[in-house]
Amino acid sequence: VFDSIMQEYARSVDGVLQVTRQGELLDDSPTLARSIKLRNPYVDALHVAQLVLLKRFRALPHDAPSDERRLLMDALHHSINGIAAGLQTTG
């Protein structure tokens, strides 16, 4: 599945570059490109944390204490907010 996603991503990037007549994404927006490159490592770490939290939440037994469910859900919501803040968008 990952290979298919990467191939589609490459096709999409190629299409955008052709339409915009750029050599690289964001060639015409160097400030935005730099900003994204600087914050990507932090957002990537939040994505990994979110995956771990989702895995833990989904693995909870149905009879797990509600406090445990609530704490994991709160952490998931914080990861969503952190990613949105890092991307400087809400979605």
PDB file of C-alpha atoms in Angstrom:
ATOM      1  CA  VAL A   1       0.000   0.000   0.000  1.00  0.00           C
ATOM      2  CA  PHE A   2       2.796   2.411   0.879  1.00  0.00           C
ATOM      3  CA  ASP A   3       4.383   2.026  -2.566  1.00  0.00           C
ATOM      4  CA  SER A   4       1.076   2.883  -4.225  1.00  0.00           C
ATOM      5  CA  ILE A   5       0.717   5.967  -2.052  1.00  0.00           C
ATOM      6  CA  MET A   6       4.254   7.107  -2.866  1.00  0.00           C
ATOM      7  CA  GLN A   7       3.692   6.584  -6.602  1.00  0.00           C
ATOM      8  CA  GLU A   8       0.480   8.606  -6.485  1.00  0.00           C
ATOM      9  CA  TYR A   9       2.249  11.326  -4.502  1.00  0.00           C
ATOM     10  CA  ALA A  10       5.014  11.511  -7.130  1.00  0.00           C
ATOM     11  CA  ARG A  11       2.427  11.742  -9.925  1.00  0.00           C
ATOM     12  CA  SER A  12       0.585  14.477  -8.042  1.00  0.00           C
ATOM     13  CA  VAL A  13       3.756  16.504  -7.466  1.00  0.00           C
ATOM     14  CA  ASP A  14       4.716  16.139 -11.136  1.00  0.00           C
ATOM     15  CA  GLY A  15       1.263  17.355 -12.156  1.00  0.00           C
ATOM     16  CA  VAL A  16       1.404  20.378  -9.858  1.00  0.00           C
ATOM     17  CA  LEU A  17       4.897  21.278 -11.108  1.00  0.00           C
ATOM     18  CA  GLN A  18       3.732  21.090 -14.712  1.00  0.00           C
ATOM     19  CA  VAL A  19       0.678  23.261 -14.071  1.00  0.00           C
ATOM     20  CA  THR A  20       2.612  25.851 -12.057  1.00  0.00           C
ATOM     21  CA  ARG A  21       5.723  25.662 -14.288  1.00  0.00           C
ATOM     22  CA  GLN A  22       8.023  25.295 -11.281  1.00  0.00           C
ATOM     23  CA  GLY A  23      11.090  23.128 -10.755  1.00  0.00           C
ATOM     24  CA  GLU A  24      10.193  22.387  -7.133  1.00  0.00           C
ATOM     25  CA  LEU A  25       7.142  22.808  -4.969  1.00  0.00           C
ATOM     26  CA  LEU A  26       6.949  26.316  -3.508  1.00  0.00           C
ATOM     27  CA  ASP A  27       9.695  27.689  -5.786  1.00  0.00           C
ATOM     28  CA  ASP A  28       7.723  30.918  -5.936  1.00  0.00           C
ATOM     29  CA  SER A  29       7.263  31.059  -2.135  1.00  0.00           C
ATOM     30  CA  PRO A  30      10.711  30.679  -0.543  1.00  0.00           C
ATOM     31  CA  THR A  31       9.590  32.052   2.835  1.00  0.00           C
ATOM     32  CA  LEU A  32       6.771  29.525   3.088  1.00  0.00           C
ATOM     33  CA  ALA A  33       9.053  26.700   1.900  1.00  0.00           C
ATOM     34  CA  ARG A  34      11.621  27.576   4.581  1.00  0.00           C
ATOM     35  CA  SER A  35       8.955  27.788   7.270  1.00  0.00           C
ATOM     36  CA  ILE A  36       7.568  24.364   6.362  1.00  0.00           C
ATOM     37  CA  LYS A  37      11.042  22.787   6.319  1.00  0.00           C
ATOM     38  CA  LEU A  38      11.783  24.225   9.763  1.00  0.00           C
ATOM     39  CA  ARG A  39       8.604  22.958  11.422  1.00  0.00           C
ATOM     40  CA  ASN A  40       8.322  19.564   9.681  1.00  0.00           C
ATOM     41  CA  PRO A  41      10.538  17.699  12.215  1.00  0.00           C
ATOM     42  CA  TYR A  42       8.284  18.831  15.065  1.00  0.00           C
ATOM     43  CA  VAL A  43       5.057  18.026  13.243  1.00  0.00           C
ATOM     44  CA  ASP A  44       6.470  14.639  12.201  1.00  0.00           C
ATOM     45  CA  ALA A  45       7.135  13.804  15.868  1.00  0.00           C
ATOM     46  CA  LEU A  46       3.541  14.736  16.712  1.00  0.00           C
ATOM     47  CA  HIS A  47       2.278  12.452  13.941  1.00  0.00           C
ATOM     48  CA  VAL A  48       4.251   9.546  15.397  1.00  0.00           C
ATOM     49  CA  ALA A  49       2.936  10.291  18.887  1.00  0.00           C
ATOM     50  CA  GLN A  50      -0.609  10.438  17.518  1.00  0.00           C
ATOM     51  CA  LEU A  51      -0.219   7.027  15.868  1.00  0.00           C
ATOM     52  CA  VAL A  52       0.979   5.519  19.139  1.00  0.00           C
ATOM     53  CA  LEU A  53      -1.929   7.097  21.017  1.00  0.00           C
ATOM     54  CA  LEU A  54      -4.446   5.824  18.455  1.00  0.00           C
ATOM     55  CA  LYS A  55      -3.003   2.330  18.704  1.00  0.00           C
ATOM     56  CA  ARG A  56      -3.232   2.426  22.503  1.00  0.00           C
ATOM     57  CA  PHE A  57      -6.781   3.798  22.426  1.00  0.00           C
ATOM     58  CA  ARG A  58      -7.976   1.171  19.950  1.00  0.00           C
ATOM     59  CA  ALA A  59      -6.347  -1.586  22.006  1.00  0.00           C
ATOM     60  CA  LEU A  60      -8.267  -0.657  25.144  1.00  0.00           C
ATOM     61  CA  PRO A  61     -10.700  -3.350  26.201  1.00  0.00           C
ATOM     62  CA  HIS A  62     -14.342  -2.314  26.178  1.00  0.00           C
ATOM     63  CA  ASP A  63     -14.430  -2.568  29.947  1.00  0.00           C
ATOM     64  CA  ALA A  64     -11.404  -0.293  30.450  1.00  0.00           C
ATOM     65  CA  PRO A  65     -11.863   2.361  33.119  1.00  0.00           C
ATOM     66  CA  SER A  66     -13.459   5.526  31.788  1.00  0.00           C
ATOM     67  CA  ASP A  67     -10.593   7.591  33.261  1.00  0.00           C
ATOM     68  CA  GLU A  68      -8.102   5.718  31.093  1.00  0.00           C
ATOM     69  CA  ARG A  69     -10.252   6.200  27.975  1.00  0.00           C
ATOM     70  CA  ARG A  70     -10.673   9.905  28.766  1.00  0.00           C
ATOM     71  CA  LEU A  71      -6.953  10.458  29.332  1.00  0.00           C
ATOM     72  CA  LEU A  72      -6.047   8.825  26.025  1.00  0.00           C
ATOM     73  CA  MET A  73      -8.754  10.764  24.198  1.00  0.00           C
ATOM     74  CA  ASP A  74      -7.506  14.013  25.747  1.00  0.00           C
ATOM     75  CA  ALA A  75      -3.973  13.186  24.606  1.00  0.00           C
ATOM     76  CA  LEU A  76      -5.287  12.460  21.101  1.00  0.00           C
ATOM     77  CA  HIS A  77      -7.088  15.804  21.023  1.00  0.00           C
ATOM     78  CA  HIS A  78      -3.885  17.548  22.100  1.00  0.00           C
ATOM     79  CA  SER A  79      -1.996  15.812  19.300  1.00  0.00           C
ATOM     80  CA  ILE A  80      -4.616  17.000  16.796  1.00  0.00           C
ATOM     81  CA  ASN A  81      -4.349  20.566  18.083  1.00  0.00           C
ATOM     82  CA  GLY A  82      -0.552  20.403  18.054  1.00  0.00           C
ATOM     83  CA  ILE A  83      -0.454  19.180  14.470  1.00  0.00           C
ATOM     84  CA  ALA A  84      -2.934  21.856  13.373  1.00  0.00           C
ATOM     85  CA  ALA A  85      -0.850  24.521  15.096  1.00  0.00           C
ATOM     86  CA  GLY A  86       2.333  23.185  13.516  1.00  0.00           C
ATOM     87  CA  LEU A  87       0.739  23.189  10.078  1.00  0.00           C
ATOM     88  CA  GLN A  88      -0.743  26.606  10.870  1.00  0.00           C
ATOM     89  CA  THR A  89      -4.146  25.428   9.751  1.00  0.00           C
ATOM     90  CA  THR A  90      -7.095  23.598  11.232  1.00  0.00           C
ATOM     91  CA  GLY A  91      -7.156  20.802   8.745  1.00  0.00           C
TER      92      GLY A  91
END
